[in-house]
Amino acid sequence: MRKAWTVGLQEASMINRNRNYRVSNAGSSSTMRMNDILKDPSILQPFVLGPRNGIQLLWSFVGSIFILWDLVTIPLEMYDIPKFLAFLEVFGYVTFGFWILDMPTHLIFGREINGKVELRPWKLAREYLYSWFFLDLLVISIDVGLMLLQEAMSGGWRSARFLRTLRLLRLLRLLRVAKLQQQLTLLANRFLSAHAFMVMKVVAGLLMILAINHIIACCWFGIGSHAEVDGKSWILRSDLNKDDFAEAYAASIHWALTQFTPATNNIAPDNAVERFFAVWVILLAMGVFSSFISSITSTVSSLRTYRQEQSKKQSQLLRFFNERNLSTDLYSRVQEVVRRQGLFEVRLKETEVTLFSGVPQRLLILMHEEMFLPSVNALGFWPMWSHFEDQNFFRDVCHIAIKEHVVTPGQDAFMPGTDCQEVYVIQSGTMQYSAKPRASSRNYETVREVAKEADVLCMPCFWADWHHRGRMTAENAACYYIGVHAECFCNLATKNGGPLWQFLQIFGILLVGHIEGMDEEHTLMTDLGLPEEEFAKLTLRAQEFACTVRDNHKLDVHSQTNALNPLKNLTKPSFSRSSTQGTQSEILQCRM
C-alpha cells in the first residue's frame, strides 16, 4: 500500500477537509457544449441543413465556380468578342437566377457560430442581415439595372460600350471571395498537413496576383479603346490591332505585369486618363507586390526549414543504425512507423495553445473540470454522495492530477514490466491490449482484448505499487486517453479527508487484497482490471464498511462529548440503543 493509505481508521476519521478556496459554479452551469446544435420549433426548422450537409457543400461549390467565372469573364467584356459577349448575356441570366436563389438559402443553411451549430431560422436570418444581405442586395440591384438598361439601350455603339463599362460594377460580387477564403482556410487547417498547407498558400498567392493583373489588364484595354483624348491612346500609339483578341489581351496583361515587377515594355500611357490610371496601378502594385513577396518569402523559408528538419531527422535515424550495424529489416520497420505517424492528424494539446497562459486560474479549473470529469466518473468506484459533498476534490483531481496522452498507430502506450505511475482512462478511440501469462499461472493462453472508450486500466496503481502486466498499443487510428497521476491523487485525497478518504482507503484495501489473493491462487490478473461483477461487489462492500465506520465514529464522538459535558445531559433527552441502530440503517440505506 502507498504511504498515504497506511493511516489507521481512527486517525483517518480525524482528518478534516481542506477548503482553502471555492470556485463558483456559475461558469460551469451551462449545459451547452462545443458543436452543440441549436434548433427551434418554427415551420422552417425541418428544412434547415447542417453546415456539413452534402447539399450545402454542393451549393457552396457551385457558388465558388460562379465567383471564379465572374472573376474571369466580367472584365473580358471590355474586348470586342461578339460571340463571346452574346454567350455571356445568355449565361448571365443563369448566374443571376443562382444569386437570386442564394439569398433565401441563408435561412436554411446552418452555420457554425462561436463553436455552436446554429440551425434556428430566425437566428440565421439575423446573422445574414448583419453580414452579407445588403451587399447581395446591392449586387442583385446592379444586375437588374444592367438588364433593364440593356433592353432600353439596344441600339447605338456608344450605349453598348457604356453598358459594358457599367457591367464592371458586378465585380462587387467578388467580395464574396472573402467568405469563401475563410471557409477554404478552415478546411485547409483541418484536413491538410503543414507541408501541403504551405504549398497551397504559395499557389494561392500566385493565383491572386494573376487575378489582380487580369482585372487591371482588361481595364487598361477598356480605357485605351473607350477613353481616347484628342485622338490619343496607348492602343493607337502602339499601333495595336484591337480587333485581335489574342494580341490585345497579351499586350494588356504584359503591361499590367510590368507594373508589379521591375520589367520593361514598349507600352506607355498617352493621355491624362491613362496616366492617372497608371499612377493608381503603380501605387496598388507597391502595396500588393511587397506584401506578396514578403508572404512568399516567409512561406518558402518555412517550407525549406520544414524540409531541412525532416531531412535532418531521417539522416540521424540512418546514422544511428549505421553506427551500430543494425539490421536493415529493423530499420525499415522503424522508418515505416515514423512515416505513418506523419499521416495522422492529432488534436491540439493544451500546452500548444499559448493564449491559455493569460487565462485566469479559476477559468482553467472550470475548463479542466469539463474536460476530464466524465473520465474521472468512469473510474466507477465513487459513492453517489461524493459528487455533492466533495466537489472541490473532484475539481482538484481534474486540474492538478490529470494529463492528456495520445498514441498514433504503431505506438505503444506501455510495455510489460515497466513501472506504472498513472491510472489510464480512454477518452476516444481503441487500443489493443495483449498480456502473456506468467509461468505459474493457470492460464496458458495469451490475453488479447480491445480497450475502448471509457475503459480504465491499471486502477490498483492508486493504492499500491504496480507494474504493467501487458502491452497496450494503437493499431488502426489515433487513440486519446488521460492519465491520473497516482501519487498526486493520493495527496489530494488525504488533503480532502472526510468520509470520501475513508471510503477510498477501505476500497483500496479490499481491491489490493483481492488482487493478492488472485496472485496467490495463480489466477491471471491484467492491467484491464477485474470483471464488472467482482468490481461492483468490492465497491458495495467498501461503501457498507465506510458507512459503518463513519456512524460508529459519530457515536463515539457523541459519547465523549456527553462525558466531558455532564450538565448538557440534563438538558437533552437520552437515546436508546435501538434508536441508534435505526439511525445507522437509515444512513446506510441513503449511502447505498
mmCIF file of C-alpha atoms in Angstrom, residues 294-536:
data_model
loop_
_atom_site.group_PDB
_atom_site.id
_atom_site.type_symbol
_atom_site.label_atom_id
_atom_site.label_comp_id
_atom_site.label_asym_id
_atom_site.label_seq_id
_atom_site.Cartn_x
_atom_site.Cartn_y
_atom_site.Cartn_z
ATOM 1 C CA SER A 294 7.140 39.046 -48.058
ATOM 2 C CA SER A 295 4.428 36.388 -47.736
ATOM 3 C CA ILE A 296 6.042 34.146 -50.357
ATOM 4 C CA THR A 297 9.470 34.607 -48.787
ATOM 5 C CA SER A 298 8.168 33.721 -45.338
ATOM 6 C CA THR A 299 6.252 30.689 -46.614
ATOM 7 C CA VAL A 300 9.118 29.375 -48.728
ATOM 8 C CA SER A 301 11.515 29.896 -45.826
ATOM 9 C CA SER A 302 9.192 27.952 -43.519
ATOM 10 C CA LEU A 303 8.833 25.236 -46.164
ATOM 11 C CA ARG A 304 12.606 24.996 -46.554
ATOM 12 C CA THR A 305 13.072 24.843 -42.783
ATOM 13 C CA TYR A 306 10.446 22.111 -42.524
ATOM 14 C CA ARG A 307 12.159 20.048 -45.218
ATOM 15 C CA GLN A 308 15.552 20.545 -43.620
ATOM 16 C CA GLU A 309 14.230 19.361 -40.258
ATOM 17 C CA GLN A 310 12.677 16.272 -41.835
ATOM 18 C CA SER A 311 15.865 15.541 -43.747
ATOM 19 C CA LYS A 312 17.960 16.004 -40.604
ATOM 20 C CA LYS A 313 15.762 13.609 -38.637
ATOM 21 C CA GLN A 314 15.956 10.987 -41.377
ATOM 22 C CA SER A 315 19.740 11.313 -41.609
ATOM 23 C CA GLN A 316 20.071 10.986 -37.826
ATOM 24 C CA LEU A 317 17.961 7.821 -37.883
ATOM 25 C CA LEU A 318 20.074 6.349 -40.685
ATOM 26 C CA ARG A 319 23.318 7.331 -38.947
ATOM 27 C CA PHE A 320 22.170 5.703 -35.686
ATOM 28 C CA PHE A 321 21.555 2.369 -37.418
ATOM 29 C CA ASN A 322 24.764 2.573 -39.453
ATOM 30 C CA GLU A 323 26.986 3.296 -36.458
ATOM 31 C CA ARG A 324 25.624 0.231 -34.631
ATOM 32 C CA ASN A 325 25.446 -2.012 -37.698
ATOM 33 C CA LEU A 326 21.805 -2.898 -37.020
ATOM 34 C CA SER A 327 19.644 -4.961 -39.349
ATOM 35 C CA THR A 328 18.032 -3.397 -42.400
ATOM 36 C CA ASP A 329 14.752 -5.146 -41.612
ATOM 37 C CA LEU A 330 14.505 -3.360 -38.265
ATOM 38 C CA TYR A 331 15.426 -0.057 -39.921
ATOM 39 C CA SER A 332 12.642 -0.498 -42.482
ATOM 40 C CA ARG A 333 10.100 -1.243 -39.748
ATOM 41 C CA VAL A 334 11.134 1.808 -37.708
ATOM 42 C CA GLN A 335 11.070 4.016 -40.786
ATOM 43 C CA GLU A 336 7.599 2.769 -41.697
ATOM 44 C CA VAL A 337 6.280 3.598 -38.206
ATOM 45 C CA VAL A 338 7.820 7.081 -38.397
ATOM 46 C CA ARG A 339 6.287 7.631 -41.837
ATOM 47 C CA ARG A 340 2.821 6.571 -40.650
ATOM 48 C CA GLN A 341 2.963 8.952 -37.711
ATOM 49 C CA GLY A 342 3.075 11.904 -40.107
ATOM 50 C CA LEU A 343 -0.109 10.744 -41.834
ATOM 51 C CA PHE A 344 -2.336 11.111 -38.763
ATOM 52 C CA GLU A 345 -3.502 14.491 -37.528
ATOM 53 C CA VAL A 346 -3.838 14.693 -33.755
ATOM 54 C CA ARG A 347 -5.806 17.253 -31.814
ATOM 55 C CA LEU A 348 -4.155 20.212 -30.145
ATOM 56 C CA LYS A 349 -2.688 19.808 -26.699
ATOM 57 C CA GLU A 350 -3.327 22.380 -24.013
ATOM 58 C CA THR A 351 0.371 23.275 -23.865
ATOM 59 C CA GLU A 352 0.301 24.190 -27.566
ATOM 60 C CA VAL A 353 -2.312 26.932 -27.052
ATOM 61 C CA THR A 354 -0.192 29.860 -25.880
ATOM 62 C CA LEU A 355 -3.206 32.061 -25.087
ATOM 63 C CA PHE A 356 -4.004 29.879 -22.072
ATOM 64 C CA SER A 357 -1.051 31.460 -20.274
ATOM 65 C CA GLY A 358 -3.144 34.616 -19.774
ATOM 66 C CA VAL A 359 -6.371 32.883 -18.736
ATOM 67 C CA PRO A 360 -7.270 33.208 -15.001
ATOM 68 C CA GLN A 361 -6.722 30.141 -12.865
ATOM 69 C CA ARG A 362 -10.389 29.857 -11.905
ATOM 70 C CA LEU A 363 -11.377 29.513 -15.576
ATOM 71 C CA LEU A 364 -8.702 26.893 -16.176
ATOM 72 C CA ILE A 365 -10.100 24.922 -13.222
ATOM 73 C CA LEU A 366 -13.574 25.006 -14.765
ATOM 74 C CA MET A 367 -12.158 24.093 -18.178
ATOM 75 C CA HIS A 368 -10.306 21.093 -16.779
ATOM 76 C CA GLU A 369 -13.440 20.019 -14.933
ATOM 77 C CA GLU A 370 -15.416 19.978 -18.171
ATOM 78 C CA MET A 371 -12.582 18.212 -19.984
ATOM 79 C CA PHE A 372 -11.816 15.447 -17.505
ATOM 80 C CA LEU A 373 -14.742 14.972 -15.115
ATOM 81 C CA PRO A 374 -16.541 12.435 -17.375
ATOM 82 C CA SER A 375 -13.344 10.370 -17.469
ATOM 83 C CA VAL A 376 -12.949 10.627 -13.670
ATOM 84 C CA ASN A 377 -16.531 9.417 -13.239
ATOM 85 C CA ALA A 378 -15.672 6.465 -15.489
ATOM 86 C CA LEU A 379 -13.443 5.084 -12.712
ATOM 87 C CA GLY A 380 -16.643 3.554 -11.396
ATOM 88 C CA PHE A 381 -15.998 3.237 -7.645
ATOM 89 C CA TRP A 382 -17.324 6.610 -6.466
ATOM 90 C CA PRO A 383 -20.166 6.700 -3.904
ATOM 91 C CA MET A 384 -23.176 8.681 -5.075
ATOM 92 C CA TRP A 385 -22.909 11.191 -2.228
ATOM 93 C CA SER A 386 -19.280 12.055 -3.052
ATOM 94 C CA HIS A 387 -20.237 14.145 -6.097
ATOM 95 C CA PHE A 388 -22.171 16.570 -3.894
ATOM 96 C CA GLU A 389 -20.068 16.654 -0.727
ATOM 97 C CA ASP A 390 -16.601 16.544 -2.312
ATOM 98 C CA GLN A 391 -16.955 18.707 -5.404
ATOM 99 C CA ASN A 392 -13.716 20.586 -4.706
ATOM 100 C CA PHE A 393 -11.822 17.299 -4.525
ATOM 101 C CA PHE A 394 -13.007 16.313 -7.981
ATOM 102 C CA ARG A 395 -12.019 19.722 -9.329
ATOM 103 C CA ASP A 396 -8.568 19.394 -7.792
ATOM 104 C CA VAL A 397 -8.121 15.989 -9.396
ATOM 105 C CA CYS A 398 -9.177 17.328 -12.805
ATOM 106 C CA HIS A 399 -6.990 20.414 -12.512
ATOM 107 C CA ILE A 400 -3.837 19.010 -10.926
ATOM 108 C CA ALA A 401 -3.580 15.236 -11.261
ATOM 109 C CA ILE A 402 -4.603 14.588 -14.879
ATOM 110 C CA LYS A 403 -2.515 14.690 -18.039
ATOM 111 C CA GLU A 404 -3.611 14.113 -21.635
ATOM 112 C CA HIS A 405 -1.973 11.424 -23.788
ATOM 113 C CA VAL A 406 -2.264 10.351 -27.414
ATOM 114 C CA VAL A 407 -0.858 7.395 -29.326
ATOM 115 C CA THR A 408 -0.854 7.052 -33.099
ATOM 116 C CA PRO A 409 -0.931 3.713 -34.954
ATOM 117 C CA GLY A 410 2.214 1.761 -34.264
ATOM 118 C CA GLN A 411 2.972 3.468 -30.951
ATOM 119 C CA ASP A 412 2.860 1.731 -27.552
ATOM 120 C CA ALA A 413 1.099 3.234 -24.541
ATOM 121 C CA PHE A 414 3.083 0.989 -22.157
ATOM 122 C CA MET A 415 5.114 -2.201 -22.152
ATOM 123 C CA PRO A 416 5.001 -5.180 -19.758
ATOM 124 C CA GLY A 417 7.200 -4.994 -16.690
ATOM 125 C CA THR A 418 7.532 -1.197 -16.695
ATOM 126 C CA ASP A 419 6.727 0.878 -13.629
ATOM 127 C CA CYS A 420 3.228 2.370 -13.597
ATOM 128 C CA GLN A 421 2.625 5.819 -12.149
ATOM 129 C CA GLU A 422 -0.773 6.652 -13.668
ATOM 130 C CA VAL A 423 -4.249 5.193 -13.978
ATOM 131 C CA TYR A 424 -5.443 5.436 -17.582
ATOM 132 C CA VAL A 425 -8.942 6.205 -18.880
ATOM 133 C CA ILE A 426 -9.560 6.044 -22.642
ATOM 134 C CA GLN A 427 -11.407 9.104 -23.959
ATOM 135 C CA SER A 428 -11.796 8.188 -27.639
ATOM 136 C CA GLY A 429 -10.517 5.539 -29.999
ATOM 137 C CA THR A 430 -9.422 1.993 -29.308
ATOM 138 C CA MET A 431 -6.189 0.215 -28.397
ATOM 139 C CA GLN A 432 -5.109 -3.402 -28.492
ATOM 140 C CA TYR A 433 -4.059 -4.983 -25.190
ATOM 141 C CA SER A 434 -2.069 -8.201 -25.012
ATOM 142 C CA ALA A 435 -0.619 -9.973 -21.952
ATOM 143 C CA LYS A 436 1.301 -13.212 -21.693
ATOM 144 C CA PRO A 437 0.545 -15.383 -18.655
ATOM 145 C CA ARG A 438 3.194 -15.958 -16.018
ATOM 146 C CA ALA A 439 4.922 -19.294 -15.710
ATOM 147 C CA SER A 440 2.994 -20.074 -12.512
ATOM 148 C CA SER A 441 -0.374 -19.008 -13.923
ATOM 149 C CA ARG A 442 -3.142 -21.488 -14.570
ATOM 150 C CA ASN A 443 -3.961 -19.739 -17.819
ATOM 151 C CA TYR A 444 -1.570 -20.648 -20.643
ATOM 152 C CA GLU A 445 -3.174 -18.568 -23.385
ATOM 153 C CA THR A 446 -2.124 -15.021 -24.267
ATOM 154 C CA VAL A 447 -4.795 -12.459 -23.388
ATOM 155 C CA ARG A 448 -5.790 -10.266 -26.329
ATOM 156 C CA GLU A 449 -8.533 -7.703 -25.795
ATOM 157 C CA VAL A 450 -9.614 -4.369 -27.257
ATOM 158 C CA ALA A 451 -9.693 -1.411 -24.869
ATOM 159 C CA LYS A 452 -12.375 1.052 -25.922
ATOM 160 C CA GLU A 453 -13.781 4.382 -24.799
ATOM 161 C CA ALA A 454 -14.336 4.772 -21.010
ATOM 162 C CA ASP A 455 -12.263 1.677 -20.187
ATOM 163 C CA VAL A 456 -9.990 2.013 -17.127
ATOM 164 C CA LEU A 457 -6.542 0.477 -16.919
ATOM 165 C CA CYS A 458 -4.049 -0.028 -14.059
ATOM 166 C CA MET A 459 -6.520 1.001 -11.325
ATOM 167 C CA PRO A 460 -4.555 -0.696 -8.484
ATOM 168 C CA CYS A 461 -1.843 1.928 -9.060
ATOM 169 C CA PHE A 462 -3.899 4.323 -6.892
ATOM 170 C CA TRP A 463 -3.280 2.242 -3.762
ATOM 171 C CA ALA A 464 -0.141 0.165 -4.326
ATOM 172 C CA ASP A 465 2.972 -0.085 -6.454
ATOM 173 C CA TRP A 466 2.034 -1.536 -9.810
ATOM 174 C CA HIS A 467 3.988 -2.818 -12.798
ATOM 175 C CA HIS A 468 2.387 -3.196 -16.190
ATOM 176 C CA ARG A 469 1.440 -6.780 -16.914
ATOM 177 C CA GLY A 470 0.849 -6.418 -20.635
ATOM 178 C CA ARG A 471 1.375 -4.315 -23.735
ATOM 179 C CA MET A 472 -1.015 -1.618 -24.924
ATOM 180 C CA THR A 473 -0.690 -0.293 -28.471
ATOM 181 C CA ALA A 474 -2.701 1.630 -31.071
ATOM 182 C CA GLU A 475 -3.193 -0.151 -34.380
ATOM 183 C CA ASN A 476 -5.775 1.391 -36.714
ATOM 184 C CA ALA A 477 -6.211 5.022 -35.639
ATOM 185 C CA ALA A 478 -5.061 7.582 -33.089
ATOM 186 C CA CYS A 479 -6.308 6.993 -29.544
ATOM 187 C CA TYR A 480 -6.720 9.680 -26.872
ATOM 188 C CA TYR A 481 -6.594 8.870 -23.176
ATOM 189 C CA ILE A 482 -5.871 10.567 -19.868
ATOM 190 C CA GLY A 483 -3.508 9.589 -17.092
ATOM 191 C CA VAL A 484 -4.410 10.250 -13.435
ATOM 192 C CA HIS A 485 -1.152 10.508 -11.501
ATOM 193 C CA ALA A 486 -1.414 8.081 -8.586
ATOM 194 C CA GLU A 487 0.791 9.908 -6.081
ATOM 195 C CA CYS A 488 -0.921 13.222 -6.756
ATOM 196 C CA PHE A 489 -4.326 11.543 -6.430
ATOM 197 C CA CYS A 490 -3.336 10.135 -3.019
ATOM 198 C CA ASN A 491 -2.132 13.517 -1.774
ATOM 199 C CA LEU A 492 -5.338 15.236 -2.887
ATOM 200 C CA ALA A 493 -7.473 12.558 -1.232
ATOM 201 C CA THR A 494 -5.542 12.937 2.041
ATOM 202 C CA LYS A 495 -5.814 16.702 1.827
ATOM 203 C CA ASN A 496 -9.573 16.457 1.282
ATOM 204 C CA GLY A 497 -10.096 13.944 4.122
ATOM 205 C CA GLY A 498 -13.556 13.151 5.415
ATOM 206 C CA PRO A 499 -15.775 10.168 4.557
ATOM 207 C CA LEU A 500 -14.531 10.022 0.952
ATOM 208 C CA TRP A 501 -10.972 9.423 2.165
ATOM 209 C CA GLN A 502 -12.186 6.646 4.443
ATOM 210 C CA PHE A 503 -14.107 5.057 1.566
ATOM 211 C CA LEU A 504 -11.105 5.230 -0.789
ATOM 212 C CA GLN A 505 -8.844 3.680 1.836
ATOM 213 C CA ILE A 506 -11.270 0.826 2.512
ATOM 214 C CA PHE A 507 -11.884 0.220 -1.187
ATOM 215 C CA GLY A 508 -8.142 0.177 -1.848
ATOM 216 C CA ILE A 509 -7.531 -2.358 0.934
ATOM 217 C CA LEU A 510 -10.258 -4.627 -0.442
ATOM 218 C CA LEU A 511 -9.024 -4.269 -4.040
ATOM 219 C CA VAL A 512 -5.356 -4.881 -3.250
ATOM 220 C CA GLY A 513 -6.272 -7.809 -1.017
ATOM 221 C CA HIS A 514 -8.421 -9.324 -3.759
ATOM 222 C CA ILE A 515 -5.591 -8.989 -6.309
ATOM 223 C CA GLU A 516 -3.067 -10.521 -3.911
ATOM 224 C CA GLY A 517 -5.461 -13.418 -3.412
ATOM 225 C CA MET A 518 -5.677 -13.906 -7.186
ATOM 226 C CA ASP A 519 -1.885 -13.899 -7.453
ATOM 227 C CA GLU A 520 -1.577 -16.475 -4.681
ATOM 228 C CA GLU A 521 -4.103 -18.676 -6.486
ATOM 229 C CA HIS A 522 -2.109 -18.194 -9.740
ATOM 230 C CA THR A 523 -5.110 -16.565 -11.408
ATOM 231 C CA LEU A 524 -4.198 -14.212 -14.252
ATOM 232 C CA MET A 525 -4.680 -10.534 -13.377
ATOM 233 C CA THR A 526 -4.136 -7.971 -16.156
ATOM 234 C CA ASP A 527 -3.994 -4.186 -16.395
ATOM 235 C CA LEU A 528 -7.615 -4.217 -17.586
ATOM 236 C CA GLY A 529 -8.797 -4.834 -14.036
ATOM 237 C CA LEU A 530 -11.443 -7.067 -12.518
ATOM 238 C CA PRO A 531 -14.629 -8.270 -14.198
ATOM 239 C CA GLU A 532 -17.599 -5.926 -13.751
ATOM 240 C CA GLU A 533 -19.434 -8.179 -11.280
ATOM 241 C CA GLU A 534 -16.442 -8.611 -8.956
ATOM 242 C CA PHE A 535 -15.670 -4.894 -9.165
ATOM 243 C CA ALA A 536 -19.266 -3.991 -8.270
#
